[in-house]
Amino acid sequence: MCLFRFNFHIQRQCPLYLLHVFFFDGAWLFTVLFHTGRDPLIDFSMPNTDTDIPAIIAVDWGSSNFRAFLLDRDGRVLAERLQPQGMLTLAPSEFETFLLGQITAWLQERPMPVLMAGMVGSAQGWRDAGYVDCPLPLSELGRKLCKVDNSAGLPMAMVPGIRGVSFNGLPDVMRGEEVQLLGAVRMSLKDEETDPACTEFPIYCLPGTHSKWVRLSKLEGGHDKSETGISDFTTFMTGELFSLLVEKSIIGRAIPQESPVSPTDTFSRHVFERGVDTASAYPDLLHTLFSARSAVISAVTNSSLTLAPEEVRSYLSGLLIGTEIHTVVNSIGMPARVTLVGGGNLTELYRFALERRGIHCRCLDGSDTVRNGLFAIATQAGMIDTCTKGVQP
């Protein structure tokens, strides 16, 4: 006869796990500590209940990094793999081998569909997934997938990029950001349950080496229904230009050699905002750029702008991001609200700059949006729990 009944709870303290044992009434009995032997930087989580049934593998594969998510039928993360092997670090012949090596452990029980997005689908990637044209209802992304044959025989597909015209009518393209946008819209709809204002952000900004500004609107969808879609978007080479100016131009020579590479390691918000203000008052970037040098070496008494060498990065960052925002405002008018999609210091800089211009913004985590977006596209395409049916190109 059993005299006691117990409950168990496992708490992960990567890479350690704590097994808590309780009496049935909730009283604590004892805790056991054990080691998983897993690298916490590589395998962040793992299935931990009988209800966590894997349904799809979602992959965000860019130029510099690889990230894969093992998702269940509800889009929850069961496991995650992160590696610094982007497209540019591998030879084309290595793409499939590397991918299968990263996800083989997840395929032990049964095969699963794989959905990939990012530079993996570019002309320099595994396979050119092409582009779809704007304006584009976001629900169309799941209907435009590119099928990928593979030696493992897995249902595998890539999300295409998007092409259209910028706010000023010039040709523009994006690849990977469209997935984040769909994820951001889904997250906004969920947040609307507690804050109706969350859906009132039709302008999205995705900071990065090549930042994107996207305008969403209601577009005609299937069955004579209107739905959210991408109207147009504009790319800015702000991040790349910052790096070139710091590392290759005469402006960078004024920066102390011991100064960190990151613009936020010695960041001064006050100096950054001076850069934003200068860009707003004098939007002629080819002229104002030189002030990042002249304000250091010149002692002009009638100028209010002087910089110490260690302040150049903060000022230059504010000048470039401020010019970017000024260009957007000049093209489409002053937005009341902007949704920032990203993470880390760079997204914070954009938030500072937008607030300086009096523009309200909200921030969504880039990793969360890409995961939500990939799951939404897989659902649209009928890939969830259909590993034996294949993926339509």
CSV table of C-alpha atoms in Angstrom, one decimal:
chain,number,residue,atom,x,y,z
A,1,MET,CA,0.0,0.0,0.0
A,2,CYS,CA,1.3,3.4,-1.0
A,3,LEU,CA,1.5,5.8,2.0
A,4,PHE,CA,2.6,8.9,0.2
A,5,ARG,CA,1.9,10.6,-3.2
A,6,PHE,CA,4.5,12.9,-4.7
A,7,ASN,CA,4.6,15.7,-7.3
A,8,PHE,CA,7.7,16.5,-9.4
A,9,HIS,CA,8.9,19.8,-10.9
A,10,ILE,CA,12.0,20.3,-13.0
A,11,GLN,CA,13.6,23.7,-12.9
A,12,ARG,CA,16.3,24.5,-15.5
A,13,GLN,CA,19.3,26.4,-14.4
A,14,CYS,CA,21.3,25.9,-17.6
A,15,PRO,CA,23.2,23.7,-17.9
A,16,LEU,CA,22.0,22.4,-14.5
A,17,TYR,CA,18.5,21.0,-13.7
A,18,LEU,CA,16.8,21.0,-10.3
A,19,LEU,CA,14.4,18.2,-9.6
A,20,HIS,CA,12.0,19.4,-6.9
A,21,VAL,CA,10.0,16.7,-5.1
A,22,PHE,CA,6.8,17.6,-3.3
A,23,PHE,CA,4.1,15.8,-1.2
A,24,PHE,CA,0.8,15.7,-3.0
A,25,ASP,CA,-0.5,18.6,-0.8
A,26,GLY,CA,2.3,20.8,-2.1
A,27,ALA,CA,4.7,20.5,0.9
A,28,TRP,CA,8.4,20.5,-0.2
A,29,LEU,CA,10.2,17.2,0.4
A,30,PHE,CA,13.7,17.5,-1.2
A,31,THR,CA,15.6,18.8,-4.3
A,32,VAL,CA,18.0,16.9,-6.5
A,33,LEU,CA,20.6,18.8,-8.6
A,34,PHE,CA,21.9,17.2,-11.8
A,35,HIS,CA,23.9,18.2,-14.9
A,36,THR,CA,22.6,17.8,-18.4
A,37,GLY,CA,26.0,17.9,-20.1
A,38,ARG,CA,24.6,20.3,-22.7
A,39,ASP,CA,26.2,23.6,-23.8
A,40,PRO,CA,23.8,26.3,-22.6
A,41,LEU,CA,25.0,28.7,-25.3
A,42,ILE,CA,24.1,26.2,-28.0
A,43,ASP,CA,21.0,24.3,-26.8
A,44,PHE,CA,18.9,26.7,-24.9
A,45,SER,CA,15.9,24.5,-24.1
A,46,MET,CA,14.4,21.0,-24.6
A,47,PRO,CA,11.1,19.3,-24.5
A,48,ASN,CA,10.0,18.8,-20.9
A,49,THR,CA,6.5,17.5,-20.8
A,50,ASP,CA,4.6,14.8,-22.6
A,51,THR,CA,2.4,17.4,-24.3
A,52,ASP,CA,5.4,19.2,-26.0
A,53,ILE,CA,5.1,17.4,-29.3
A,54,PRO,CA,7.5,18.8,-32.0
A,55,ALA,CA,5.7,20.0,-35.1
A,56,ILE,CA,8.2,21.9,-37.3
A,57,ILE,CA,11.7,23.2,-37.4
A,58,ALA,CA,12.0,26.9,-38.2
A,59,VAL,CA,15.3,28.3,-39.4
A,60,ASP,CA,16.5,31.9,-39.5
A,61,TRP,CA,19.7,31.8,-41.5
A,62,GLY,CA,21.5,35.1,-42.4
A,63,SER,CA,24.8,36.2,-43.6
A,64,SER,CA,26.5,35.9,-40.2
A,65,ASN,CA,24.5,33.6,-38.0
A,66,PHE,CA,22.3,30.5,-38.0
A,67,ARG,CA,19.4,30.0,-35.6
A,68,ALA,CA,17.0,27.1,-35.6
A,69,PHE,CA,13.8,26.7,-33.5
A,70,LEU,CA,12.1,23.4,-32.7
A,71,LEU,CA,8.4,24.4,-32.3
A,72,ASP,CA,5.3,22.6,-31.1
A,73,ARG,CA,1.9,22.7,-32.7
A,74,ASP,CA,1.2,26.0,-30.8
A,75,GLY,CA,4.4,27.7,-31.9
A,76,ARG,CA,6.1,27.3,-28.5
A,77,VAL,CA,9.9,26.8,-28.5
A,78,LEU,CA,10.9,23.4,-27.4
A,79,ALA,CA,14.6,23.7,-28.3
A,80,GLU,CA,16.8,26.3,-30.0
A,81,ARG,CA,20.2,26.1,-31.8
A,82,LEU,CA,22.4,29.2,-32.3
A,83,GLN,CA,25.7,29.1,-34.3
A,84,PRO,CA,27.9,31.7,-35.9
A,85,GLN,CA,27.9,29.9,-39.2
A,86,GLY,CA,26.1,32.3,-41.6
A,87,MET,CA,25.9,32.0,-45.4
A,88,LEU,CA,29.2,33.9,-45.8
A,89,THR,CA,31.1,31.5,-43.5
A,90,LEU,CA,30.3,28.3,-45.5
A,91,ALA,CA,30.9,27.0,-49.0
A,92,PRO,CA,27.7,26.3,-51.0
A,93,SER,CA,28.5,22.6,-50.9
A,94,GLU,CA,28.4,22.7,-47.1
A,95,PHE,CA,24.9,24.3,-46.6
A,96,GLU,CA,22.8,21.1,-46.5
A,97,THR,CA,25.4,19.2,-44.5
A,98,PHE,CA,25.6,21.9,-41.9
A,99,LEU,CA,21.8,22.2,-41.5
A,100,LEU,CA,21.2,18.5,-41.2
A,101,GLY,CA,24.0,18.3,-38.6
A,102,GLN,CA,22.3,21.0,-36.5
A,103,ILE,CA,18.8,19.4,-36.5
A,104,THR,CA,19.5,15.6,-36.7
A,105,ALA,CA,18.9,15.2,-33.0
A,106,TRP,CA,15.5,16.7,-33.3
A,107,LEU,CA,14.6,14.1,-36.0
A,108,GLN,CA,15.2,11.0,-34.0
A,109,GLU,CA,11.5,10.2,-33.4
A,110,ARG,CA,10.1,11.2,-36.7
A,111,PRO,CA,10.8,13.5,-39.7
A,112,MET,CA,9.5,17.0,-39.6
A,113,PRO,CA,9.1,19.9,-42.1
A,114,VAL,CA,11.7,22.6,-42.2
A,115,LEU,CA,11.0,26.2,-43.0
A,116,MET,CA,13.9,28.6,-43.7
A,117,ALA,CA,14.1,32.3,-44.1
A,118,GLY,CA,16.8,35.0,-44.5
A,119,MET,CA,19.9,35.1,-46.8
A,120,VAL,CA,19.7,31.3,-47.1
A,121,GLY,CA,17.2,32.0,-49.9
A,122,SER,CA,19.3,34.7,-51.7
A,123,ALA,CA,21.3,34.3,-54.9
A,124,GLN,CA,24.4,33.9,-52.7
A,125,GLY,CA,22.7,31.3,-50.4
A,126,TRP,CA,21.6,27.7,-50.6
A,127,ARG,CA,19.0,28.4,-53.3
A,128,ASP,CA,17.5,31.5,-54.8
A,129,ALA,CA,14.0,31.7,-53.4
A,130,GLY,CA,13.2,34.7,-55.6
A,131,TYR,CA,11.0,37.6,-54.7
A,132,VAL,CA,7.3,38.5,-54.5
A,133,ASP,CA,6.0,41.9,-55.4
A,134,CYS,CA,4.5,44.6,-53.2
A,135,PRO,CA,1.9,45.6,-52.3
A,136,LEU,CA,1.6,42.2,-50.6
A,137,PRO,CA,-0.9,40.9,-48.1
A,138,LEU,CA,1.1,39.2,-45.3
A,139,SER,CA,-1.0,36.0,-45.7
A,140,GLU,CA,0.5,35.5,-49.2
A,141,LEU,CA,3.9,34.7,-47.8
A,142,GLY,CA,2.8,31.1,-47.0
A,143,ARG,CA,1.5,30.6,-50.5
A,144,LYS,CA,4.8,31.6,-52.2
A,145,LEU,CA,7.3,29.2,-50.7
A,146,CYS,CA,10.2,27.8,-52.6
A,147,LYS,CA,10.6,24.0,-52.3
A,148,VAL,CA,14.0,22.7,-51.4
A,149,ASP,CA,15.1,19.1,-52.4
A,150,ASN,CA,17.4,17.5,-49.8
A,151,SER,CA,19.1,14.2,-49.3
A,152,ALA,CA,17.2,13.5,-46.0
A,153,GLY,CA,13.9,13.6,-47.9
A,154,LEU,CA,12.4,16.2,-45.5
A,155,PRO,CA,9.6,18.5,-46.5
A,156,MET,CA,11.7,21.7,-46.8
A,157,ALA,CA,11.0,25.2,-48.0
A,158,MET,CA,12.3,28.7,-48.1
A,159,VAL,CA,10.4,32.0,-47.7
A,160,PRO,CA,10.9,34.3,-50.7
A,161,GLY,CA,12.1,37.9,-50.3
A,162,ILE,CA,10.0,41.0,-51.2
A,163,ARG,CA,10.6,43.6,-53.9
A,164,GLY,CA,8.8,46.9,-54.4
A,165,VAL,CA,9.4,50.6,-54.5
A,166,SER,CA,10.7,52.8,-51.7
A,167,PHE,CA,8.8,55.8,-50.2
A,168,ASN,CA,10.5,57.9,-52.9
A,169,GLY,CA,9.7,55.5,-55.8
A,170,LEU,CA,13.1,53.8,-56.1
A,171,PRO,CA,13.4,50.0,-56.4
A,172,ASP,CA,13.9,48.3,-53.1
A,173,VAL,CA,14.2,44.7,-51.7
A,174,MET,CA,14.1,42.9,-48.4
A,175,ARG,CA,14.9,39.3,-47.4
A,176,GLY,CA,14.2,38.1,-43.9
A,177,GLU,CA,12.5,41.2,-42.6
A,178,GLU,CA,9.2,40.2,-44.0
A,179,VAL,CA,9.1,37.3,-41.6
A,180,GLN,CA,9.8,39.6,-38.7
A,181,LEU,CA,7.0,41.9,-39.9
A,182,LEU,CA,4.4,39.1,-40.0
A,183,GLY,CA,5.5,38.0,-36.5
A,184,ALA,CA,5.3,41.6,-35.2
A,185,VAL,CA,1.8,42.0,-36.5
A,186,ARG,CA,0.7,38.7,-34.9
A,187,MET,CA,2.3,39.8,-31.6
A,188,SER,CA,0.5,43.2,-31.9
A,189,LEU,CA,-2.8,41.5,-32.4
A,190,LYS,CA,-2.3,39.5,-29.2
A,191,ASP,CA,-1.2,42.6,-27.3
A,192,GLU,CA,-4.4,44.4,-28.5
A,193,GLU,CA,-6.4,42.3,-26.0
A,194,THR,CA,-4.8,44.3,-23.2
A,195,ASP,CA,-3.9,47.5,-25.0
A,196,PRO,CA,-6.0,48.4,-28.1
A,197,ALA,CA,-3.4,51.0,-29.1
A,198,CYS,CA,-0.9,48.2,-30.0
A,199,THR,CA,-2.4,47.9,-33.5
A,200,GLU,CA,-2.1,51.6,-34.2
A,201,PHE,CA,1.5,51.4,-35.4
A,202,PRO,CA,1.3,51.1,-39.2
A,203,ILE,CA,5.0,52.2,-39.5
A,204,TYR,CA,7.6,49.6,-38.6
A,205,CYS,CA,11.4,50.2,-38.3
A,206,LEU,CA,13.8,47.3,-38.3
A,207,PRO,CA,17.3,48.6,-37.3
A,208,GLY,CA,20.3,46.9,-38.7
A,209,THR,CA,23.3,47.1,-41.0
A,210,HIS,CA,20.7,48.0,-43.6
A,211,SER,CA,17.7,49.3,-41.7
A,212,LYS,CA,14.2,49.0,-43.1
A,213,TRP,CA,11.2,51.3,-42.7
A,214,VAL,CA,7.9,49.6,-43.7
A,215,ARG,CA,4.5,51.0,-44.2
A,216,LEU,CA,1.6,48.6,-43.6
A,217,SER,CA,-2.0,49.1,-44.7
A,218,LYS,CA,-5.2,47.2,-45.3
A,219,LEU,CA,-5.0,45.4,-48.7
A,220,GLU,CA,-7.4,43.3,-50.6
A,221,GLY,CA,-7.0,39.7,-49.7
A,222,GLY,CA,-8.7,36.5,-50.6
A,223,HIS,CA,-12.4,35.9,-50.4
A,224,ASP,CA,-13.0,39.7,-51.0
A,225,LYS,CA,-11.6,40.5,-47.5
A,226,SER,CA,-9.2,43.2,-46.6
A,227,GLU,CA,-6.2,42.3,-44.5
A,228,THR,CA,-2.9,43.7,-43.3
A,229,GLY,CA,-0.1,43.9,-45.9
A,230,ILE,CA,3.1,45.7,-46.9
A,231,SER,CA,2.4,48.8,-48.9
A,232,ASP,CA,5.9,50.0,-49.5
A,233,PHE,CA,9.3,50.1,-47.7
A,234,THR,CA,12.6,51.9,-47.7
A,235,THR,CA,16.1,50.7,-46.9
A,236,PHE,CA,18.9,52.8,-45.4
A,237,MET,CA,22.5,51.8,-45.3
A,238,THR,CA,23.0,53.5,-42.0
A,239,GLY,CA,24.8,50.7,-40.1
A,240,GLU,CA,27.2,49.9,-43.0
A,241,LEU,CA,28.0,53.6,-43.5
A,242,PHE,CA,28.7,54.1,-39.8
A,243,SER,CA,31.2,51.2,-39.9
A,244,LEU,CA,32.9,52.5,-43.0
A,245,LEU,CA,33.2,56.0,-41.6
A,246,VAL,CA,34.7,54.8,-38.3
A,247,GLU,CA,37.0,52.3,-39.8
A,248,LYS,CA,38.0,53.7,-43.2
A,249,SER,CA,37.5,57.5,-43.3
A,250,ILE,CA,39.3,60.5,-41.9
A,251,ILE,CA,36.6,60.9,-39.3
A,252,GLY,CA,37.6,57.7,-37.6
A,253,ARG,CA,41.2,58.9,-37.2
A,254,ALA,CA,40.1,61.3,-34.5
A,255,ILE,CA,38.7,58.5,-32.4
A,256,PRO,CA,41.2,57.1,-29.8
A,257,GLN,CA,42.5,53.7,-30.7
A,258,GLU,CA,41.7,52.3,-27.3
A,259,SER,CA,38.0,53.3,-27.8
A,260,PRO,CA,35.7,50.2,-28.1
A,261,VAL,CA,34.3,49.3,-31.5
A,262,SER,CA,30.7,49.4,-30.3
A,263,PRO,CA,29.2,52.9,-30.5
A,264,THR,CA,27.4,52.4,-27.2
A,265,ASP,CA,30.3,51.2,-25.0
A,266,THR,CA,31.4,54.8,-24.5
A,267,PHE,CA,28.0,56.1,-25.3
A,268,SER,CA,26.8,59.6,-24.4
A,269,ARG,CA,23.1,60.2,-24.9
A,270,HIS,CA,23.6,63.9,-24.7
A,271,VAL,CA,26.1,63.9,-27.5
A,272,PHE,CA,24.0,61.4,-29.5
A,273,GLU,CA,21.0,63.7,-29.3
A,274,ARG,CA,23.2,66.6,-30.5
A,275,GLY,CA,23.8,64.5,-33.5
A,276,VAL,CA,20.1,63.9,-34.0
A,277,ASP,CA,19.4,67.6,-33.6
A,278,THR,CA,22.1,68.6,-36.1
A,279,ALA,CA,20.6,66.1,-38.6
A,280,SER,CA,17.1,67.6,-38.1
A,281,ALA,CA,18.3,71.2,-38.5
A,282,TYR,CA,20.8,70.6,-41.3
A,283,PRO,CA,19.8,67.5,-43.3
A,284,ASP,CA,22.6,67.9,-45.9
A,285,LEU,CA,24.5,64.8,-44.8
A,286,LEU,CA,27.5,65.3,-47.1
A,287,HIS,CA,28.1,68.5,-45.3
A,288,THR,CA,27.2,67.7,-41.7
A,289,LEU,CA,29.3,64.5,-41.7
A,290,PHE,CA,32.5,66.6,-41.8
A,291,SER,CA,31.4,68.3,-38.5
A,292,ALA,CA,32.2,65.0,-36.8
A,293,ARG,CA,35.9,65.8,-37.6
A,294,SER,CA,35.9,69.6,-37.6
A,295,ALA,CA,34.2,69.8,-34.2
A,296,VAL,CA,37.2,68.0,-32.7
A,297,ILE,CA,40.1,69.8,-34.3
A,298,SER,CA,38.6,73.3,-34.6
A,299,ALA,CA,38.3,75.9,-31.9
A,300,VAL,CA,35.9,78.1,-33.6
A,301,THR,CA,34.5,80.5,-31.0
A,302,ASN,CA,31.2,81.2,-32.7
A,303,SER,CA,30.3,77.6,-33.0
A,304,SER,CA,28.3,75.8,-30.2
A,305,LEU,CA,29.5,72.4,-31.4
A,306,THR,CA,32.7,71.0,-30.0
A,307,LEU,CA,33.5,67.4,-29.5
A,308,ALA,CA,36.1,65.4,-27.5
A,309,PRO,CA,37.6,62.5,-29.5
A,310,GLU,CA,35.8,60.0,-27.4
A,311,GLU,CA,32.5,61.6,-28.2
A,312,VAL,CA,32.8,61.2,-32.0
A,313,ARG,CA,31.1,57.8,-32.1
A,314,SER,CA,28.0,59.0,-30.2
A,315,TYR,CA,27.7,62.1,-32.3
A,316,LEU,CA,28.2,60.3,-35.6
A,317,SER,CA,25.7,57.7,-34.6
A,318,GLY,CA,23.1,60.4,-33.8
A,319,LEU,CA,23.9,62.2,-37.0
A,320,LEU,CA,23.3,59.2,-39.2
A,321,ILE,CA,20.2,57.8,-37.4
A,322,GLY,CA,18.8,61.4,-37.2
A,323,THR,CA,19.3,61.8,-40.9
A,324,GLU,CA,17.5,58.5,-41.6
A,325,ILE,CA,14.5,59.6,-39.5
A,326,HIS,CA,14.5,63.0,-41.1
A,327,THR,CA,14.4,61.4,-44.5
A,328,VAL,CA,11.5,59.2,-43.5
A,329,VAL,CA,9.6,62.2,-42.1
A,330,ASN,CA,10.3,64.2,-45.2
A,331,SER,CA,9.0,61.3,-47.4
A,332,ILE,CA,5.8,60.2,-45.6
A,333,GLY,CA,5.2,62.9,-43.0
A,334,MET,CA,5.6,62.7,-39.2
A,335,PRO,CA,4.4,59.3,-38.0
A,336,ALA,CA,2.5,59.4,-34.8
A,337,ARG,CA,3.8,56.0,-33.7
A,338,VAL,CA,6.6,53.6,-34.8
A,339,THR,CA,7.1,50.0,-33.9
A,340,LEU,CA,10.8,49.1,-33.5
A,341,VAL,CA,11.6,45.5,-34.2
A,342,GLY,CA,15.1,44.4,-33.0
A,343,GLY,CA,17.1,44.2,-29.9
A,344,GLY,CA,20.2,45.3,-28.1
A,345,ASN,CA,21.9,48.7,-28.1
A,346,LEU,CA,21.1,49.6,-31.7
A,347,THR,CA,17.3,49.4,-31.2
A,348,GLU,CA,17.8,51.6,-28.1
A,349,LEU,CA,19.6,54.2,-30.1
A,350,TYR,CA,16.7,54.4,-32.6
A,351,ARG,CA,14.3,54.7,-29.6
A,352,PHE,CA,16.3,57.6,-28.2
A,353,ALA,CA,16.3,59.3,-31.6
A,354,LEU,CA,12.6,58.8,-32.2
A,355,GLU,CA,11.8,60.2,-28.8
A,356,ARG,CA,14.0,63.1,-29.4
A,357,ARG,CA,11.9,63.9,-32.5
A,358,GLY,CA,8.7,63.5,-30.4
A,359,ILE,CA,7.7,60.2,-32.1
A,360,HIS,CA,6.1,57.6,-29.8
A,361,CYS,CA,7.5,54.1,-30.3
A,362,ARG,CA,7.2,50.6,-28.9
A,363,CYS,CA,9.8,47.9,-29.2
A,364,LEU,CA,9.4,44.2,-30.1
A,365,ASP,CA,12.1,41.6,-29.7
A,366,GLY,CA,13.5,40.6,-33.1
A,367,SER,CA,14.0,37.0,-32.1
A,368,ASP,CA,10.4,36.7,-30.9
A,369,THR,CA,9.1,38.2,-34.1
A,370,VAL,CA,11.1,36.0,-36.5
A,371,ARG,CA,9.9,32.9,-34.6
A,372,ASN,CA,6.3,34.0,-34.6
A,373,GLY,CA,6.6,34.9,-38.3
A,374,LEU,CA,8.0,31.6,-39.3
A,375,PHE,CA,5.4,29.7,-37.4
A,376,ALA,CA,2.6,31.8,-39.0
A,377,ILE,CA,4.0,31.2,-42.5
A,378,ALA,CA,4.3,27.5,-41.8
A,379,THR,CA,0.7,27.4,-40.7
A,380,GLN,CA,-0.4,29.3,-43.8
A,381,ALA,CA,1.4,26.8,-46.0
A,382,GLY,CA,-0.1,23.8,-44.2
A,383,MET,CA,3.3,22.6,-43.0
A,384,ILE,CA,2.4,22.0,-39.4
A,385,ASP,CA,2.0,18.2,-38.7
A,386,THR,CA,2.0,17.4,-42.4
A,387,CYS,CA,5.5,16.0,-42.7
A,388,THR,CA,4.2,13.1,-44.8
A,389,LYS,CA,2.4,15.3,-47.3
A,390,GLY,CA,5.3,17.4,-48.4
A,391,VAL,CA,5.5,21.1,-49.2
A,392,GLN,CA,4.1,22.7,-52.3
A,393,PRO,CA,6.4,25.0,-54.1
